[in-house]
């Protein structure tokens, strides 16, 4: 059974009732695997957020952190330039 429910943030989230077997295995529904680009065996990142189990692909996590790094780089300038400037200030104080 598939249904759309609202998350605490108010956005619609697709959900599907699934079972966990005696060995603790969870089957990710095919349409979710397809949407996430999961083809065949691969590792996933599983996290616990309150009472919610969050499953992410490693590629998705990498893309998310790369985007965060790009945004920080745009706003903060070059880390290397900041390091060099700091070292020059320290040398001038000696």
Tab-separated table of N, CA and C in Angstrom:
chain	number	residue	atom	x	y	z
A	1	UNK	N	0.837	-1.169	0.000
A	1	UNK	CA	0.000	0.000	0.000
A	1	UNK	C	0.891	1.244	0.000
A	2	UNK	N	0.724	2.104	-0.996
A	2	UNK	CA	1.485	3.337	-1.097
A	2	UNK	C	0.582	4.502	-0.756
A	3	UNK	N	1.143	5.450	-0.014
A	3	UNK	CA	0.376	6.650	0.282
A	3	UNK	C	1.324	7.823	0.429
A	4	UNK	N	0.799	9.016	0.243
A	4	UNK	CA	1.587	10.227	0.467
A	4	UNK	C	1.188	10.772	1.828
A	5	UNK	N	2.175	11.087	2.634
A	5	UNK	CA	1.928	11.683	3.951
A	5	UNK	C	2.772	12.946	4.056
A	6	UNK	N	2.417	13.819	4.955
A	6	UNK	CA	3.187	15.037	5.159
A	6	UNK	C	4.244	14.798	6.214
A	7	UNK	N	5.449	15.274	5.933
A	7	UNK	CA	6.540	15.189	6.906
A	7	UNK	C	6.343	16.294	7.935
A	8	UNK	N	7.123	16.266	9.025
A	8	UNK	CA	7.023	17.351	10.002
A	8	UNK	C	7.297	18.724	9.387
A	9	UNK	N	8.073	18.762	8.301
A	9	UNK	CA	8.366	20.030	7.631
A	9	UNK	C	7.207	20.478	6.746
A	10	UNK	N	6.203	19.604	6.565
A	10	UNK	CA	5.025	19.966	5.791
A	10	UNK	C	5.067	19.526	4.341
A	11	UNK	N	6.173	18.940	3.866
A	11	UNK	CA	6.245	18.500	2.475
A	11	UNK	C	5.702	17.087	2.340
A	12	UNK	N	5.186	16.776	1.158
A	12	UNK	CA	4.606	15.456	0.921
A	12	UNK	C	5.715	14.425	0.754
A	13	UNK	N	5.559	13.292	1.396
A	13	UNK	CA	6.531	12.214	1.353
A	13	UNK	C	5.804	10.938	0.963
A	14	UNK	N	6.352	10.204	-0.022
A	14	UNK	CA	5.747	8.920	-0.367
A	14	UNK	C	6.154	7.902	0.677
A	15	UNK	N	5.231	7.054	1.042
A	15	UNK	CA	5.556	5.996	1.993
A	15	UNK	C	4.887	4.709	1.546
A	16	UNK	N	5.459	3.611	1.977
A	16	UNK	CA	4.901	2.305	1.641
A	16	UNK	C	5.119	1.390	2.831
A	17	UNK	N	4.119	0.599	3.141
A	17	UNK	CA	4.213	-0.350	4.241
A	17	UNK	C	5.044	-1.554	3.785
A	18	UNK	N	6.121	-1.843	4.531
A	18	UNK	CA	6.988	-2.971	4.219
A	18	UNK	C	7.198	-3.780	5.484
A	19	UNK	N	7.750	-4.969	5.331
A	19	UNK	CA	7.995	-5.840	6.489
A	19	UNK	C	9.496	-6.046	6.674
A	20	UNK	N	9.876	-6.304	7.898
A	20	UNK	CA	11.246	-6.690	8.228
A	20	UNK	C	11.202	-8.172	8.568
A	21	UNK	N	12.090	-8.968	7.949
A	21	UNK	CA	12.057	-10.409	8.211
A	21	UNK	C	12.758	-10.750	9.526
A	22	UNK	N	12.783	-12.017	9.870
A	22	UNK	CA	13.353	-12.472	11.146
A	22	UNK	C	14.837	-12.156	11.267
A	23	UNK	N	15.535	-12.013	10.147
A	23	UNK	CA	16.965	-11.693	10.159
A	23	UNK	C	17.203	-10.179	10.215
A	24	UNK	N	16.135	-9.385	10.250
A	24	UNK	CA	16.259	-7.939	10.326
A	24	UNK	C	16.387	-7.255	8.983
A	25	UNK	N	16.154	-7.988	7.895
A	25	UNK	CA	16.274	-7.413	6.559
A	25	UNK	C	15.014	-6.671	6.165
A	26	UNK	N	15.220	-5.567	5.488
A	26	UNK	CA	14.138	-4.718	4.998
A	26	UNK	C	14.244	-4.674	3.480
A	27	UNK	N	13.160	-4.901	2.785
A	27	UNK	CA	13.169	-4.823	1.327
A	27	UNK	C	12.725	-3.418	0.932
A	28	UNK	N	13.590	-2.725	0.179
A	28	UNK	CA	13.256	-1.395	-0.316
A	28	UNK	C	12.401	-1.587	-1.568
A	29	UNK	N	11.195	-1.013	-1.607
A	29	UNK	CA	10.315	-1.195	-2.765
A	29	UNK	C	10.992	-0.772	-4.069
A	30	UNK	N	10.671	-1.486	-5.139
A	30	UNK	CA	11.285	-1.261	-6.444
A	30	UNK	C	11.196	0.170	-6.933
A	31	UNK	N	10.044	0.811	-6.758
A	31	UNK	CA	9.917	2.183	-7.270
A	31	UNK	C	10.819	3.145	-6.504
A	32	UNK	N	11.110	2.870	-5.221
A	32	UNK	CA	12.025	3.700	-4.455
A	32	UNK	C	13.463	3.453	-4.899
A	33	UNK	N	13.810	2.165	-5.150
A	33	UNK	CA	15.153	1.855	-5.651
A	33	UNK	C	15.383	2.539	-6.989
A	34	UNK	N	14.385	2.494	-7.851
A	34	UNK	CA	14.495	3.115	-9.170
A	34	UNK	C	14.663	4.629	-9.034
A	35	UNK	N	13.881	5.256	-8.174
A	35	UNK	CA	13.966	6.706	-7.976
A	35	UNK	C	15.327	7.129	-7.435
A	36	UNK	N	15.952	6.275	-6.623
A	36	UNK	CA	17.259	6.582	-6.039
A	36	UNK	C	18.424	6.115	-6.901
A	37	UNK	N	18.131	5.429	-7.999
A	37	UNK	CA	19.190	4.936	-8.878
A	37	UNK	C	19.918	3.732	-8.316
A	38	UNK	N	19.247	2.953	-7.474
A	38	UNK	CA	19.859	1.755	-6.890
A	38	UNK	C	19.652	0.604	-7.862
A	39	UNK	N	20.780	0.092	-8.377
A	39	UNK	CA	20.722	-1.034	-9.313
A	39	UNK	C	21.645	-2.114	-8.795
A	40	UNK	N	21.093	-3.192	-8.344
A	40	UNK	CA	21.913	-4.286	-7.841
A	40	UNK	C	22.444	-4.007	-6.452
A	41	UNK	N	23.321	-4.870	-5.995
A	41	UNK	CA	23.862	-4.715	-4.646
A	41	UNK	C	24.703	-3.442	-4.509
A	42	UNK	N	24.507	-2.734	-3.454
A	42	UNK	CA	25.329	-1.574	-3.134
A	42	UNK	C	25.140	-1.210	-1.672
A	43	UNK	N	26.051	-0.407	-1.144
A	43	UNK	CA	25.937	0.017	0.244
A	43	UNK	C	25.075	1.266	0.336
A	44	UNK	N	24.328	1.352	1.438
A	44	UNK	CA	23.503	2.517	1.729
A	44	UNK	C	23.883	3.039	3.104
A	45	UNK	N	23.634	4.298	3.333
A	45	UNK	CA	23.865	4.895	4.636
A	45	UNK	C	22.531	4.948	5.364
A	46	UNK	N	22.491	4.403	6.586
A	46	UNK	CA	21.266	4.374	7.373
A	46	UNK	C	21.486	5.211	8.626
A	47	UNK	N	20.559	6.117	8.891
A	47	UNK	CA	20.673	6.967	10.071
A	47	UNK	C	19.369	6.980	10.845
A	48	UNK	N	19.474	7.304	12.107
A	48	UNK	CA	18.301	7.381	12.978
A	48	UNK	C	18.096	8.828	13.360
A	49	UNK	N	16.921	9.371	13.039
A	49	UNK	CA	16.557	10.741	13.373
A	49	UNK	C	15.294	10.686	14.219
A	50	UNK	N	15.470	10.738	15.540
A	50	UNK	CA	14.317	10.581	16.425
A	50	UNK	C	13.763	9.178	16.265
A	51	UNK	N	12.512	9.067	15.846
A	51	UNK	CA	11.917	7.750	15.618
A	51	UNK	C	11.818	7.426	14.129
A	52	UNK	N	12.622	8.102	13.316
A	52	UNK	CA	12.599	7.911	11.868
A	52	UNK	C	13.906	7.288	11.398
A	53	UNK	N	13.808	6.256	10.581
A	53	UNK	CA	14.962	5.626	9.968
A	53	UNK	C	15.155	6.270	8.604
A	54	UNK	N	16.332	6.832	8.369
A	54	UNK	CA	16.613	7.521	7.106
A	54	UNK	C	17.627	6.697	6.327
A	55	UNK	N	17.313	6.406	5.077
A	55	UNK	CA	18.184	5.613	4.216
A	55	UNK	C	18.608	6.493	3.046
A	56	UNK	N	19.924	6.595	2.826
A	56	UNK	CA	20.463	7.418	1.745
A	56	UNK	C	21.467	6.612	0.945
A	57	UNK	N	21.568	6.933	-0.339
A	57	UNK	CA	22.616	6.322	-1.144
A	57	UNK	C	23.920	7.045	-0.837
A	58	UNK	N	25.033	6.351	-0.969
A	58	UNK	CA	26.324	6.999	-0.718
A	58	UNK	C	26.564	8.101	-1.749
A	59	UNK	N	26.151	7.881	-2.996
A	59	UNK	CA	26.296	8.923	-4.019
A	59	UNK	C	25.493	10.166	-3.643
A	60	UNK	N	24.292	9.973	-3.109
A	60	UNK	CA	23.462	11.099	-2.693
A	60	UNK	C	24.095	11.888	-1.565
A	61	UNK	N	24.687	11.181	-0.605
A	61	UNK	CA	25.349	11.846	0.520
A	61	UNK	C	26.557	12.640	0.015
A	62	UNK	N	27.325	12.046	-0.874
A	62	UNK	CA	28.499	12.739	-1.431
A	62	UNK	C	28.063	13.995	-2.167
A	63	UNK	N	27.026	13.885	-3.005
A	63	UNK	CA	26.533	15.064	-3.729
A	63	UNK	C	26.065	16.152	-2.773
A	64	UNK	N	25.383	15.772	-1.685
A	64	UNK	CA	24.884	16.745	-0.710
A	64	UNK	C	26.049	17.496	-0.060
A	65	UNK	N	27.101	16.771	0.346
A	65	UNK	CA	28.258	17.422	0.966
A	65	UNK	C	29.053	18.257	-0.036
A	66	UNK	N	29.125	17.816	-1.289
A	66	UNK	CA	29.808	18.619	-2.305
A	66	UNK	C	29.083	19.944	-2.517
A	67	UNK	N	27.762	19.909	-2.526
A	67	UNK	CA	26.977	21.142	-2.682
A	67	UNK	C	27.189	22.069	-1.487
A	68	UNK	N	27.207	21.507	-0.277
A	68	UNK	CA	27.480	22.323	0.904
A	68	UNK	C	28.861	22.969	0.809
A	69	UNK	N	29.848	22.206	0.353
A	69	UNK	CA	31.210	22.732	0.211
A	69	UNK	C	31.256	23.830	-0.846
A	70	UNK	N	30.537	23.650	-1.959
A	70	UNK	CA	30.503	24.675	-3.008
A	70	UNK	C	29.892	25.968	-2.480
A	71	UNK	N	28.795	25.850	-1.727
A	71	UNK	CA	28.160	27.049	-1.165
A	71	UNK	C	29.090	27.748	-0.184
A	72	UNK	N	29.766	26.977	0.641
A	72	UNK	CA	30.696	27.572	1.617
A	72	UNK	C	31.857	28.238	0.911
A	73	UNK	N	32.355	27.603	-0.130
A	73	UNK	CA	33.483	28.163	-0.878
A	73	UNK	C	33.099	29.508	-1.484
A	74	UNK	N	31.890	29.618	-2.031
A	74	UNK	CA	31.451	30.870	-2.642
A	74	UNK	C	31.359	31.992	-1.619
A	75	UNK	N	30.934	31.664	-0.423
A	75	UNK	CA	30.722	32.706	0.578
A	75	UNK	C	31.967	32.993	1.398
A	76	UNK	N	32.847	32.024	1.552
A	76	UNK	CA	33.975	32.189	2.459
A	76	UNK	C	35.283	32.533	1.744
A	77	UNK	N	35.330	32.459	0.439
A	77	UNK	CA	36.581	32.714	-0.265
A	77	UNK	C	37.480	31.489	-0.224
A	78	UNK	N	38.717	31.688	-0.642
A	78	UNK	CA	39.663	30.587	-0.729
A	78	UNK	C	40.241	30.252	0.644
A	79	UNK	N	40.194	28.998	1.012
A	79	UNK	CA	40.767	28.543	2.272
A	79	UNK	C	42.281	28.695	2.228
A	80	UNK	N	42.871	28.413	1.089
A	80	UNK	CA	44.323	28.519	0.936
A	80	UNK	C	44.760	29.982	1.093
A	81	UNK	N	44.049	30.908	0.447
A	81	UNK	CA	44.390	32.330	0.568
A	81	UNK	C	44.265	32.804	2.015
A	82	UNK	N	43.228	32.353	2.709
A	82	UNK	CA	43.045	32.733	4.116
A	82	UNK	C	44.197	32.184	4.964
A	83	UNK	N	44.620	30.960	4.706
A	83	UNK	CA	45.730	30.354	5.442
A	83	UNK	C	47.027	31.129	5.216
A	84	UNK	N	47.313	31.458	3.967
A	84	UNK	CA	48.528	32.207	3.643
A	84	UNK	C	48.498	33.585	4.297
A	85	UNK	N	47.360	34.255	4.239
A	85	UNK	CA	47.249	35.580	4.861
A	85	UNK	C	47.474	35.498	6.366
A	86	UNK	N	46.931	34.458	6.999
A	86	UNK	CA	47.129	34.271	8.434
A	86	UNK	C	48.603	34.062	8.751
A	87	UNK	N	49.288	33.240	7.992
A	87	UNK	CA	50.715	32.987	8.203
A	87	UNK	C	51.528	34.283	8.006
A	88	UNK	N	51.174	35.089	7.019
A	88	UNK	CA	51.888	36.350	6.779
A	88	UNK	C	51.686	37.309	7.952
A	89	UNK	N	50.465	37.355	8.503
A	89	UNK	CA	50.205	38.217	9.671
A	89	UNK	C	51.048	37.751	10.860
A	90	UNK	N	51.098	36.443	11.068
A	90	UNK	CA	51.891	35.894	12.172
A	90	UNK	C	53.378	36.215	11.990
A	91	UNK	N	53.885	36.112	10.771
A	91	UNK	CA	55.297	36.404	10.487
A	91	UNK	C	55.591	37.880	10.708
A	92	UNK	N	54.659	38.756	10.351
A	92	UNK	CA	54.855	40.198	10.522
A	92	UNK	C	54.891	40.581	11.988
A	93	UNK	N	54.201	39.810	12.841
A	93	UNK	CA	54.169	40.098	14.280
A	93	UNK	C	55.437	39.645	14.995
A	94	UNK	N	56.237	38.800	14.364
A	94	UNK	CA	57.458	38.281	15.005
A	94	UNK	C	58.561	39.293	15.029
